[in-house]
Coordinates of C-alpha atoms in Angstrom, one line a residue:
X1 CA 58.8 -156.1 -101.1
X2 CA 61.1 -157.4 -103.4
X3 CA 58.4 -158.8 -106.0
X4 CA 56.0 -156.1 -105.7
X5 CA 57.5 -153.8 -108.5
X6 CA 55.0 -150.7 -107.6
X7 CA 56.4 -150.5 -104.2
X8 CA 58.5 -147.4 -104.1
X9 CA 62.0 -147.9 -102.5
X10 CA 64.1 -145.6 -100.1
X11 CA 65.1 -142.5 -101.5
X12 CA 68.4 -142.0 -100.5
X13 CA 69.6 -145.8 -101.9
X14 CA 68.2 -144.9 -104.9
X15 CA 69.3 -141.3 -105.3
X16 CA 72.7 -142.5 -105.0
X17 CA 72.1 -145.8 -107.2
X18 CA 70.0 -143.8 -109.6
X19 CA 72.6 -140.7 -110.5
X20 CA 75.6 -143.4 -110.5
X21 CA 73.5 -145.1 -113.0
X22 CA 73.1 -141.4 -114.7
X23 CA 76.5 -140.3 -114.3
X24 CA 77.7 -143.1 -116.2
X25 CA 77.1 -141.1 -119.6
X26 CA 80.1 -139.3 -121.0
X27 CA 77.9 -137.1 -122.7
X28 CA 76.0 -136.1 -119.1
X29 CA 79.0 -135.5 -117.3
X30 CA 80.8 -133.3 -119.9
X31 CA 77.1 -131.3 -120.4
X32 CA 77.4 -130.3 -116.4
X33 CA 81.1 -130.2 -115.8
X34 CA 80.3 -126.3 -115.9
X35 CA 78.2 -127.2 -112.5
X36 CA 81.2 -128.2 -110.4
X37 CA 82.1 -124.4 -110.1
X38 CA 81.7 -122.2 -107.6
X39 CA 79.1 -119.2 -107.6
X40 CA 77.8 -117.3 -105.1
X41 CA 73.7 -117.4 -104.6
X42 CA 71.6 -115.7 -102.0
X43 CA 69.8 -118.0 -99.5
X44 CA 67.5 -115.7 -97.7
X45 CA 69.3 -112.1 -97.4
X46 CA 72.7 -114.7 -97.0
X47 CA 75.8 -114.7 -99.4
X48 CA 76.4 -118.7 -100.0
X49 CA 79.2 -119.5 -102.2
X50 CA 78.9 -122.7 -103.2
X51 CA 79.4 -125.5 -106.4
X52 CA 76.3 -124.8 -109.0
X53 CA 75.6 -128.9 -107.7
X54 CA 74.8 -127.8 -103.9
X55 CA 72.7 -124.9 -105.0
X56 CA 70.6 -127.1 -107.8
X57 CA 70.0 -129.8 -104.6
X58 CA 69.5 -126.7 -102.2
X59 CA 66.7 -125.5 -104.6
X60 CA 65.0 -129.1 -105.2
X61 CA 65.0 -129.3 -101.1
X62 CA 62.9 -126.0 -101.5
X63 CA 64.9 -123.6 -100.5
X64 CA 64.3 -120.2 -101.7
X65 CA 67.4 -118.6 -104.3
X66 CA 68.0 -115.8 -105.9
X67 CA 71.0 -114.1 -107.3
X68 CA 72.8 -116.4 -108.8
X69 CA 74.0 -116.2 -112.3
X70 CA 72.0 -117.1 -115.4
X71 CA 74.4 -120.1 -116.6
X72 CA 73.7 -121.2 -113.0
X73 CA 70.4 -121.1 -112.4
X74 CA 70.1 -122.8 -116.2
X75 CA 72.9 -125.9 -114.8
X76 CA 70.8 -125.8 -111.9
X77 CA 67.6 -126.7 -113.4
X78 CA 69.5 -129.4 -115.5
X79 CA 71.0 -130.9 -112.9
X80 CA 67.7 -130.8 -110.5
X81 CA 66.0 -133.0 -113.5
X82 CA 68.9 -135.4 -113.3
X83 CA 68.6 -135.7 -110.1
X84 CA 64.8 -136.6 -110.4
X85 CA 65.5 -138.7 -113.1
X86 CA 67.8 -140.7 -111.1
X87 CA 65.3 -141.4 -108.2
X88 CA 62.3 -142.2 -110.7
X89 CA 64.7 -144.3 -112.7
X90 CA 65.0 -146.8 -109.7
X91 CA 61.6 -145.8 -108.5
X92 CA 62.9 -144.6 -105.0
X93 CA 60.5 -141.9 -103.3
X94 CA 61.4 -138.6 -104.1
X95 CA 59.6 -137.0 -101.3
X96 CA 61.8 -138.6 -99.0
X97 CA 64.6 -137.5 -101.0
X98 CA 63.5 -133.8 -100.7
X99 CA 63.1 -134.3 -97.0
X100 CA 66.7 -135.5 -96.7
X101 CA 67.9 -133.0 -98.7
X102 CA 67.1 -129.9 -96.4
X103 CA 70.3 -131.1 -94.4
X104 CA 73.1 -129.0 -95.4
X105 CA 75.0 -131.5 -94.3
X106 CA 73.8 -134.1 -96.6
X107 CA 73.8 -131.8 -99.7
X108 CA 77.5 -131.4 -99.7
X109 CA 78.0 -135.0 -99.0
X110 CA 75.9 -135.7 -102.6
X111 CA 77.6 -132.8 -104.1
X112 CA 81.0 -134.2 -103.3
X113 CA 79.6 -137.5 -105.0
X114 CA 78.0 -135.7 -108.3
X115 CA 81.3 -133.6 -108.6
X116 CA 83.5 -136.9 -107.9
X117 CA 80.9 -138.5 -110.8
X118 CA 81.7 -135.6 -112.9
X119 CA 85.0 -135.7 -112.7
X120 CA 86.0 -138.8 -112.7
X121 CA 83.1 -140.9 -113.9
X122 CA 81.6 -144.0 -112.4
X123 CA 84.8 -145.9 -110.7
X124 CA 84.2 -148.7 -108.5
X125 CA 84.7 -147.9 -105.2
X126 CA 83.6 -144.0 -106.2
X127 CA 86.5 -141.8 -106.5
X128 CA 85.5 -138.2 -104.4
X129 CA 87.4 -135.1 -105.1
X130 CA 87.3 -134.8 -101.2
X131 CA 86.5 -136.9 -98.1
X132 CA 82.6 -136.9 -96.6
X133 CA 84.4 -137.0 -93.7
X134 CA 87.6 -136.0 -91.3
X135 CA 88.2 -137.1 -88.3
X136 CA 90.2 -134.8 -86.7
X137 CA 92.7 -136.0 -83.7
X138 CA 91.2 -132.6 -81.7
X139 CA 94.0 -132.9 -79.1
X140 CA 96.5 -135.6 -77.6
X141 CA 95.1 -134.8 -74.1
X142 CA 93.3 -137.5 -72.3
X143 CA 91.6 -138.0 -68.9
X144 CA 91.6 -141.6 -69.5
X145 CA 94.6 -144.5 -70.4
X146 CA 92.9 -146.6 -72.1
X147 CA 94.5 -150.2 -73.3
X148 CA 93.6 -150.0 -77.2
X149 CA 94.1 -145.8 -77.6
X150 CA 95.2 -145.4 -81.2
X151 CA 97.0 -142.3 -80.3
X152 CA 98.5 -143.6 -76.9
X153 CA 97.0 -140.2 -75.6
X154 CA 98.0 -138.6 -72.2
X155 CA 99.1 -135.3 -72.4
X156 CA 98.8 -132.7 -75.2
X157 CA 101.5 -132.2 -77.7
X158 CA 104.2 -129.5 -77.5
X159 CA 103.2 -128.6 -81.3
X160 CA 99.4 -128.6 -81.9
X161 CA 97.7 -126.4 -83.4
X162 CA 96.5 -122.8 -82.3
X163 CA 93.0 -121.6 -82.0
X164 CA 93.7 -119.2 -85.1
X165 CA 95.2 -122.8 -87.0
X166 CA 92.1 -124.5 -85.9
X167 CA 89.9 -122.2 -87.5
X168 CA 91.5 -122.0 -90.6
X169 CA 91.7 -125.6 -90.8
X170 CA 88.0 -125.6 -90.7
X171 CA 88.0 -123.1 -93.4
X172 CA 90.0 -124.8 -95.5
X173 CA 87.9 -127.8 -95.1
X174 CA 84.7 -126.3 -95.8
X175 CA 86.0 -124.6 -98.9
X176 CA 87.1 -128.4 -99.9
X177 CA 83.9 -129.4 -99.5
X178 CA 83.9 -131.4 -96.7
X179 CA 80.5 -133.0 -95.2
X180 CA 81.5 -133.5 -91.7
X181 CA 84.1 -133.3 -89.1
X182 CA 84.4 -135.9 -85.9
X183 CA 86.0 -134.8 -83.1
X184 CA 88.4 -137.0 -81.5
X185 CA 91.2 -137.4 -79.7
X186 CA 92.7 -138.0 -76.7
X187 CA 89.6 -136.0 -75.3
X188 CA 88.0 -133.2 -77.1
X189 CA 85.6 -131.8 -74.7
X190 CA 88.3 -131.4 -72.3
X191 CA 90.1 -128.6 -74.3
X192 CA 89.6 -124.9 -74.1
X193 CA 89.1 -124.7 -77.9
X194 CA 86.2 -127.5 -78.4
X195 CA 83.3 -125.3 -78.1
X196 CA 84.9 -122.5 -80.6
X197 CA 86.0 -125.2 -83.2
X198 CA 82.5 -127.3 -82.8
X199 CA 80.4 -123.8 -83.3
X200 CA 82.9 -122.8 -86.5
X201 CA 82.5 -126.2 -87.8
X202 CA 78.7 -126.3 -87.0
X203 CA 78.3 -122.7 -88.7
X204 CA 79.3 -123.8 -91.6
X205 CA 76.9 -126.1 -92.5
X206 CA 79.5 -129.1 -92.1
X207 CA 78.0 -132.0 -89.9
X208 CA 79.6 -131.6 -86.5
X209 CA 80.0 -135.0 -84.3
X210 CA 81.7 -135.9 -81.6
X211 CA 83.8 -138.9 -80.5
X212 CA 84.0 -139.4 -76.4
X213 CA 84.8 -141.4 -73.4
X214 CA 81.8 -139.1 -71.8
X215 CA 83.0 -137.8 -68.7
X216 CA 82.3 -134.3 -69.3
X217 CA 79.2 -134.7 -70.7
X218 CA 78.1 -136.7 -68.0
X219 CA 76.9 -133.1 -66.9
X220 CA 73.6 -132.4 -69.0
X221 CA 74.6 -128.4 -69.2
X222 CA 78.1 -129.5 -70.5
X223 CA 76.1 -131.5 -73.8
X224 CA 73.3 -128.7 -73.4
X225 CA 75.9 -126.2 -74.6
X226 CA 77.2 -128.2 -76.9
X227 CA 74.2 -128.9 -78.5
X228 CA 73.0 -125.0 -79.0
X229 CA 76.6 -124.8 -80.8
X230 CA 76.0 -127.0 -83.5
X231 CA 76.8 -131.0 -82.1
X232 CA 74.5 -133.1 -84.5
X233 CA 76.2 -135.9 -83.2
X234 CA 77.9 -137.8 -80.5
X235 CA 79.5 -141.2 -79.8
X236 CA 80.5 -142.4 -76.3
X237 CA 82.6 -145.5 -75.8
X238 CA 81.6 -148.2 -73.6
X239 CA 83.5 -151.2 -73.7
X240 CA 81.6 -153.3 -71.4
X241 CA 78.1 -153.7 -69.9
X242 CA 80.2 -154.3 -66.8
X243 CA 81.2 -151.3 -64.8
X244 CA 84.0 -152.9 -63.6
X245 CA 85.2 -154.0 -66.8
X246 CA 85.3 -151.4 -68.4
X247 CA 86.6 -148.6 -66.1
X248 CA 89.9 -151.4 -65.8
X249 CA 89.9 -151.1 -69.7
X250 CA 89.5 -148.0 -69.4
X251 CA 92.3 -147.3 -66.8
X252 CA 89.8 -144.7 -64.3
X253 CA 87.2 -146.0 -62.1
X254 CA 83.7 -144.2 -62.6
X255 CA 84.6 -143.9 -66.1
X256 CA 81.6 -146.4 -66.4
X257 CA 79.0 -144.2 -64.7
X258 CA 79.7 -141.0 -66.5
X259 CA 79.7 -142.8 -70.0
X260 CA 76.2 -144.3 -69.5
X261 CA 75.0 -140.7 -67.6
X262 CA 76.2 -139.0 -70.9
X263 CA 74.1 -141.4 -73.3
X264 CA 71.7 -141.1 -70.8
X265 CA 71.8 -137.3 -71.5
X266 CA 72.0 -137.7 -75.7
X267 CA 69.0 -139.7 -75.3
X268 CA 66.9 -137.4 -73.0
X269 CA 68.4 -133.6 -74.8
X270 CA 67.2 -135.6 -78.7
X271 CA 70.7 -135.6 -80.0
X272 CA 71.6 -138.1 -82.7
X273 CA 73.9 -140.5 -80.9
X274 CA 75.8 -143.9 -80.8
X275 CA 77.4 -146.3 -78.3
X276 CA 80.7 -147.6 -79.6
X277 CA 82.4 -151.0 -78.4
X278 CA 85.8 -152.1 -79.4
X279 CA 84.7 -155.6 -79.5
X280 CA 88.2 -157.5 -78.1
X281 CA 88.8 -160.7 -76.5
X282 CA 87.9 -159.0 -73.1
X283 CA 84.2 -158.3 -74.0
X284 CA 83.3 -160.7 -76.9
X285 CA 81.6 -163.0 -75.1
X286 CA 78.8 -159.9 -73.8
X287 CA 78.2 -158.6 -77.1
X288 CA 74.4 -159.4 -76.1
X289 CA 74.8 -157.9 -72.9
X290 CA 76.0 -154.3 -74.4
X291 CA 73.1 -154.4 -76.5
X292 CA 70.8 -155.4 -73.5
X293 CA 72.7 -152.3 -72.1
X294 CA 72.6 -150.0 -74.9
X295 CA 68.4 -150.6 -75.4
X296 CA 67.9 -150.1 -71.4
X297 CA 69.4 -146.4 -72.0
X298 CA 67.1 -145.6 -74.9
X299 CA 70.2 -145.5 -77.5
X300 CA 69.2 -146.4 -81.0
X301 CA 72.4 -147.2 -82.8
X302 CA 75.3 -149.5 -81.2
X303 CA 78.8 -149.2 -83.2
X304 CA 81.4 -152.1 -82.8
X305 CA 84.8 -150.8 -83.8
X306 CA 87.3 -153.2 -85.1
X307 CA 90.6 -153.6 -82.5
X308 CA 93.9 -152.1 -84.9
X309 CA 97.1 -152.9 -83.8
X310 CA 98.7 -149.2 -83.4
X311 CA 99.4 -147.1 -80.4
X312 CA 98.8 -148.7 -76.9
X313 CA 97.0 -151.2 -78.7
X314 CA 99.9 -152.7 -80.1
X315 CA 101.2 -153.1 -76.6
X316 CA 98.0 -155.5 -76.2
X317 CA 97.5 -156.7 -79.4
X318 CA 96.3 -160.4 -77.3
X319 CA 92.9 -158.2 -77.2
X320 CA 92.7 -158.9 -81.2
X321 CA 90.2 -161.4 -82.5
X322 CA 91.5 -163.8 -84.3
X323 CA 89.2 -165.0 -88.1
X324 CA 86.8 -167.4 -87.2
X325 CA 86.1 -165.2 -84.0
X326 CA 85.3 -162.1 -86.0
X327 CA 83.6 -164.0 -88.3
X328 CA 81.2 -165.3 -85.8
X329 CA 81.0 -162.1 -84.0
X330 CA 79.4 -160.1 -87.4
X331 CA 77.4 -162.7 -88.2
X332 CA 75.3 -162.6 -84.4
X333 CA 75.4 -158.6 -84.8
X334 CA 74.1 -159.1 -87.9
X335 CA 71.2 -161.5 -86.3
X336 CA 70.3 -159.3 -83.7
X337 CA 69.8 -156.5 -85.5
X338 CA 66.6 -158.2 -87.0
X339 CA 65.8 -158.9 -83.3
X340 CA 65.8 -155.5 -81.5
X341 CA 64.9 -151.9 -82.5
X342 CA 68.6 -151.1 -82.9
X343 CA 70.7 -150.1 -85.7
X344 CA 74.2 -152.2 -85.3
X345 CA 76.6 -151.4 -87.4
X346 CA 80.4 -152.1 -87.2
X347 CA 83.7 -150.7 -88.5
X348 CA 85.0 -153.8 -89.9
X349 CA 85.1 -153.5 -93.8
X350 CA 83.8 -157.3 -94.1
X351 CA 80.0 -156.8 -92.5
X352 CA 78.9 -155.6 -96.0
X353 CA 79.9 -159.5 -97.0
X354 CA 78.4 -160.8 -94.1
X355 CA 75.2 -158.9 -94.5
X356 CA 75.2 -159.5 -98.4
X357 CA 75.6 -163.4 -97.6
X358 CA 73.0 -164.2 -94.9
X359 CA 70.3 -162.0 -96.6
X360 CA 70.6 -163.7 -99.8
X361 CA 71.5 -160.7 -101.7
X362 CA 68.9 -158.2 -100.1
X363 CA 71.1 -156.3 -97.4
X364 CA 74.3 -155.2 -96.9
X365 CA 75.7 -153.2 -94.2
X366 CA 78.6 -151.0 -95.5
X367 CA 81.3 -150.0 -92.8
X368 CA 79.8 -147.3 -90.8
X369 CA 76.1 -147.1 -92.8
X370 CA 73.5 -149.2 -92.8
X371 CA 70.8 -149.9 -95.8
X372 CA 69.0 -152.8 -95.3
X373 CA 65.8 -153.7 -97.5
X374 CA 66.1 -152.2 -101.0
X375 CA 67.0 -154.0 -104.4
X376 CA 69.6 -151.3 -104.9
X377 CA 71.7 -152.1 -102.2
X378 CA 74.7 -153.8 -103.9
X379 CA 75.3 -151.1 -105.8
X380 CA 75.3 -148.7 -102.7
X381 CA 77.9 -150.3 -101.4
X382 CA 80.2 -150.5 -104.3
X383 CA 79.8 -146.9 -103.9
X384 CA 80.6 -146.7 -100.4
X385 CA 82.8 -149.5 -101.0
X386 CA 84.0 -150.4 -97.7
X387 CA 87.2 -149.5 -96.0
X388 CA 87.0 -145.9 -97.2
X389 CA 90.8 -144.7 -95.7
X390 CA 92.5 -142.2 -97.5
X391 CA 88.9 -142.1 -99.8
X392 CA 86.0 -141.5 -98.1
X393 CA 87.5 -140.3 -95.4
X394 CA 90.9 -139.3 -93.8
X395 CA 92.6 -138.6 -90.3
X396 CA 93.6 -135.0 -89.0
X397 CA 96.4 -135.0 -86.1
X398 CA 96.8 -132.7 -83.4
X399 CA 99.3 -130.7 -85.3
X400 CA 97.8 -130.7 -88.6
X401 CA 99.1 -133.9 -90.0
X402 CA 96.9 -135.6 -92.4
X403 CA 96.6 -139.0 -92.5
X404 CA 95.0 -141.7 -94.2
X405 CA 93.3 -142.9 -91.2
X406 CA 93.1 -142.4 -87.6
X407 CA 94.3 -145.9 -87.0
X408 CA 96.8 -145.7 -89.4
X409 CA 98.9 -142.7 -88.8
X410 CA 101.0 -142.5 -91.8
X411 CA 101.6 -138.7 -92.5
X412 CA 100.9 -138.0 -96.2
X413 CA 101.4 -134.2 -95.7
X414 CA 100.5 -130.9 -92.8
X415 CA 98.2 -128.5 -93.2
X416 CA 101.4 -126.0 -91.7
X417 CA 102.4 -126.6 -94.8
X418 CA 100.3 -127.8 -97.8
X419 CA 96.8 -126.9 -98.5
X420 CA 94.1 -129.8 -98.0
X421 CA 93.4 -129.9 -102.2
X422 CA 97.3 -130.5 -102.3
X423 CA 97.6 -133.5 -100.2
X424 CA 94.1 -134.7 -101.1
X425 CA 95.0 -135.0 -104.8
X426 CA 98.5 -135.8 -105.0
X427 CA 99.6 -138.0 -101.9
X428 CA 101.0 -141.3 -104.0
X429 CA 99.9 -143.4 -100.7
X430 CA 96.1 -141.8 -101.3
X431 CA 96.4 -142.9 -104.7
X432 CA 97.5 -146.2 -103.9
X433 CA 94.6 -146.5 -101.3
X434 CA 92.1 -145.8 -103.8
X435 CA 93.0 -148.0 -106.5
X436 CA 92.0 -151.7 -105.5
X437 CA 94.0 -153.7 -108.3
X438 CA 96.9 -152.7 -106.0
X439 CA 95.6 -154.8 -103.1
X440 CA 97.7 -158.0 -102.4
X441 CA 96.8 -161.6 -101.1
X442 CA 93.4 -162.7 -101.5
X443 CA 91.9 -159.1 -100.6
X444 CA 93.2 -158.7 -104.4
X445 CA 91.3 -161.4 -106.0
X446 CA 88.2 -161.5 -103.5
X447 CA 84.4 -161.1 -105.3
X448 CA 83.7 -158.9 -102.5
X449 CA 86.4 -156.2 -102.6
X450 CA 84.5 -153.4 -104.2
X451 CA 82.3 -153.6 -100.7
X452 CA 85.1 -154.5 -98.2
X453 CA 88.4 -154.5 -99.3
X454 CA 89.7 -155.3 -96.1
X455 CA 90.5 -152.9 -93.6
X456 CA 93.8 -151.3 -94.7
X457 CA 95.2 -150.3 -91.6
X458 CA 94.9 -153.6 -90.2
X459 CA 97.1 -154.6 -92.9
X460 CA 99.6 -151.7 -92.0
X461 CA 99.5 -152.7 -88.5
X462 CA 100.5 -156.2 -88.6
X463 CA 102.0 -156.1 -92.3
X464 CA 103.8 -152.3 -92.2
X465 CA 102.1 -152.7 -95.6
X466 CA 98.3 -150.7 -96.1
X467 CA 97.5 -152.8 -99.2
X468 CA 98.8 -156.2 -97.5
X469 CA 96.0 -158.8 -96.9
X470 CA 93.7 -157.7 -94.0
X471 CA 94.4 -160.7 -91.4
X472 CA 91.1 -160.2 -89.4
X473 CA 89.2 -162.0 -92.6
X474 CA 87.8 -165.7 -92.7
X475 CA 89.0 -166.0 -96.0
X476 CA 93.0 -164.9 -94.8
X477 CA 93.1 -167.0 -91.9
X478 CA 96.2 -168.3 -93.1
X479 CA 98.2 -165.0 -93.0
X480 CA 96.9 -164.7 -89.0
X481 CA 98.2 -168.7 -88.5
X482 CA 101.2 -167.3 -90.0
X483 CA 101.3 -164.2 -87.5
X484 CA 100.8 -166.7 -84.4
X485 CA 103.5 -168.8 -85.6
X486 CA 106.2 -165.6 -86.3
X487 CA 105.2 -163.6 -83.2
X488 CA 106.5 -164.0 -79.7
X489 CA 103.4 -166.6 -78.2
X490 CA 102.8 -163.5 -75.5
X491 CA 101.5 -160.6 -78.1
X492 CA 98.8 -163.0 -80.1
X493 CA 97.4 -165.6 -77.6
X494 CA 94.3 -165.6 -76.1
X495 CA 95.2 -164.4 -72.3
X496 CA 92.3 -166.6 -70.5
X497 CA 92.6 -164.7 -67.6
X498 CA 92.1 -161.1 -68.9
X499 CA 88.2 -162.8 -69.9
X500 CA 87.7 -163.3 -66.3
X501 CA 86.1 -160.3 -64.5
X502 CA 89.7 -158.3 -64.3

């Protein structure tokens, strides 16, 4: 497809390409800074009070408004033709981008990029005036113990929040303009408040997902419910196509069964869905075998999460890959995703290099997205730009902490105590994360930073340093001889025994 210049390309790569291109103008972005305020329209008999942007893409998904002031509707028709403009411009299909579009959800993740282009103009990675994404620590209770839990979870906290802090977090939240929110933990479902906080959320128009070890939704009427509340999305971990295996890793037996019954359910109720691996020394040698596993289940997208050092996992931080494993590892996912009807994506920031190397230019795989195919792919990624902590998205703990990251829990302010726009703007560490001349080692002065830029709470895990060199890389290999050497030989070696069936 790549020589045929009549061909139209995917919409959303070149919606995104195409207004970055756009945006780039001074003159553009000072002509619709007026856009970026709030006003209310009516959607249907419905009050929505919303940035002139959202109601511009609501009206080009063909929605039908009224009410809204004349400046608006005269912004919204400007930035509607921009908008078109963009996609023509890199000849994407605009019929798909209509489509898309109808998603609430989306339309306030590509408001949140046209006011961060406003704004702020084109940076490299795109600067957002608030995260797509949050992904809130929902509760410290867990029915598991598993080895690698970021947030060494067992029982819930003495101080999280109440039901009545809960909602307005989610309030606050939507009135940043906020795309989504993924539920985590310890164990979501298994608190009282999940299915208020996933319908609020859900309400909203904010994409609700769900991060899970699946026991509870093992019962069909458990993800049924969910489902009618709002749940666009869930993820259940399974860390091994062994049963075994994984309920050892997992510290429960059956833990196995019910993870598998509960994709079994996401796949037979239609909701979007995922399996997620923390790919470790324990199961990298049947990365073939989960996706054997995952494709016998009828699941369509398989997530490997990097392993961080933080919580119990820095207890076992022998599960951690070292360079030239990793390396190999995203280079087979990468293989087999041209193999089988799967989308494989991982969370480690350097499969957007990998993918831009071994197709030559024509794919990349940015951490947590996948857009493979289309000429304008590069400059997607610089957009997404990789790691995106403290950016793109950001952590939410059980008692309203905010952090950059939910593996790096480095409080940069509560929501007991600060608004969301307060932190969000004027955290110096959020600043720092942002701004990629502050990177250090070779992550600093890599060609491919503005689509990886390492994965920053690696860094802080082994470094106490987020913008230290990201030791999981091929290309700082000598950083993780230089861990080996320092640490006791128990924390970093390869335990040969725990890759035997434990």
């Amino acid at each position: 497809m790549f020589g045929r210049r009549k061909e139209k390309r995917g919409g959303m790569g070149s919606l995104l390409a195409g207004i970055r291109l756009i945006f780039n103008n001074p003159l553009i972005r000072l002509m619709i800074k007026p856009s970026i305020a709030e006003v209310e329209c009516m959607y249907d008999g419905t009050k929505v009070k919303a940035p002139v942007i959202y109601h511009a893409l609501s009206r080009l998904a063909g929605e039908k408004i009224h009410g809204c002031p004349t400046t608006a509707r005269f912004l919204s028709a400007i930035i509607e033709d921009l908008v078109k403009l963009g996609v023509r411009a890199l000849k994407g299909r605009e019929d798909e981008v209509r489509g898309a579009l109808k998603d609430p959800a989306l339309r306030r993740g590509i408001t949140l990029v046209l006011k961060g282009l406003t704004l702020y103009g084109v940076t490299v990675p795109q600067e957002l005036p608030a995260p797509f994404m949050i992904v809130w620590n929902f509760t410290n209770m867990c029915n598991l113990r598993c080895k690698h839990c970021y947030q060494r979870a067992d029982k819930p906290l003495p101080n999280e929040l109440s039901l009545e802090e809960k909602l307005r977090v989610v309030d606050e939240l939507d009135r940043a303009g906020v795309a989504a929110i993924a539920l985590s933990g310890g164990e979501p479902t298994i608190h009282p408040h999940f299915y208020t906080v996933l319908h609020e959320i859900a309400k909203r128009g904010m994409y609700a997902a769900v991060a899970t070890n699946g026991w509870v939704f093992a019962d069909i009427e458990k993800l049924e419910k969910a489902k009618r509340l709002g749940l666009r999305y869930v993820e259940v971990s399974v860390d091994s196509a062994d049963p075994r295996k994984h309920d050892w890793f997992r510290g429960v037996s059956g833990a196995w069964e019910r993870a598998v019954k509960a994709l079994e359910n996401a796949v037979k109720l239609g909701i979007n869905h995922a399996l997620a691996t923390t790919i470790t020394k324990v199961n990298i040698d049947e990365v073939e075998d989960i996706l054997d596993l995952a494709e016998s289940i009828g699941v369509r997208r398989v997530v490997f999460f990097n392993f961080v050092p933080v919580g119990r996992g820095k207890d076992n931080i022998w599960l951690d890959l070292d360079p030239a494993e990793r390396e190999e590892f995203l280079r087979t996912i990468f293989k087999e995703m041209s193999k089988r009807k799967l989308e494989i994506v991982s969370t480690a920031p350097q499969y957007g290099r990998v993918a831009l190397q071994l197709s030559g230019g024509k794919e990349v795989a940015p951490t947590h997205f996948y857009v493979g195919g289309d000429p304008v792919v590069k400059a997607v990624a610089e957009f997404v730009g990789g790691c995106g902590a403290g950016r793109i998205y950001a952590g939410l703990q059980p008692d309203g902490t905010l952090i950059p990251c939910v593996f790096m829990p480095v409080p940069v302010g509560n929501l007991r105590e600060k608004s969301f726009w307060e932190i969000w703007t004027e955290s110096p560490l959020l600043k720092t994360l942002r701004d990629r001349d502050k990177l250090k080692g070779f992550c600093r002065d890599c060609p491919y930073r503005n689509i990886c830029g390492g994965c920053r709470a690696r860094a802080y895990g082994y470094f106490g340093d987020p913008m230290a060199p990201d030791p999981g890389c091929i290309y700082n290999i000598k950083y993780w001889k230089k861990l080996v050497e320092e640490k006791p030989a128990k924390k970093i070696r390869i335990r040969v025994q725990a890759r035997a069936n434990p």
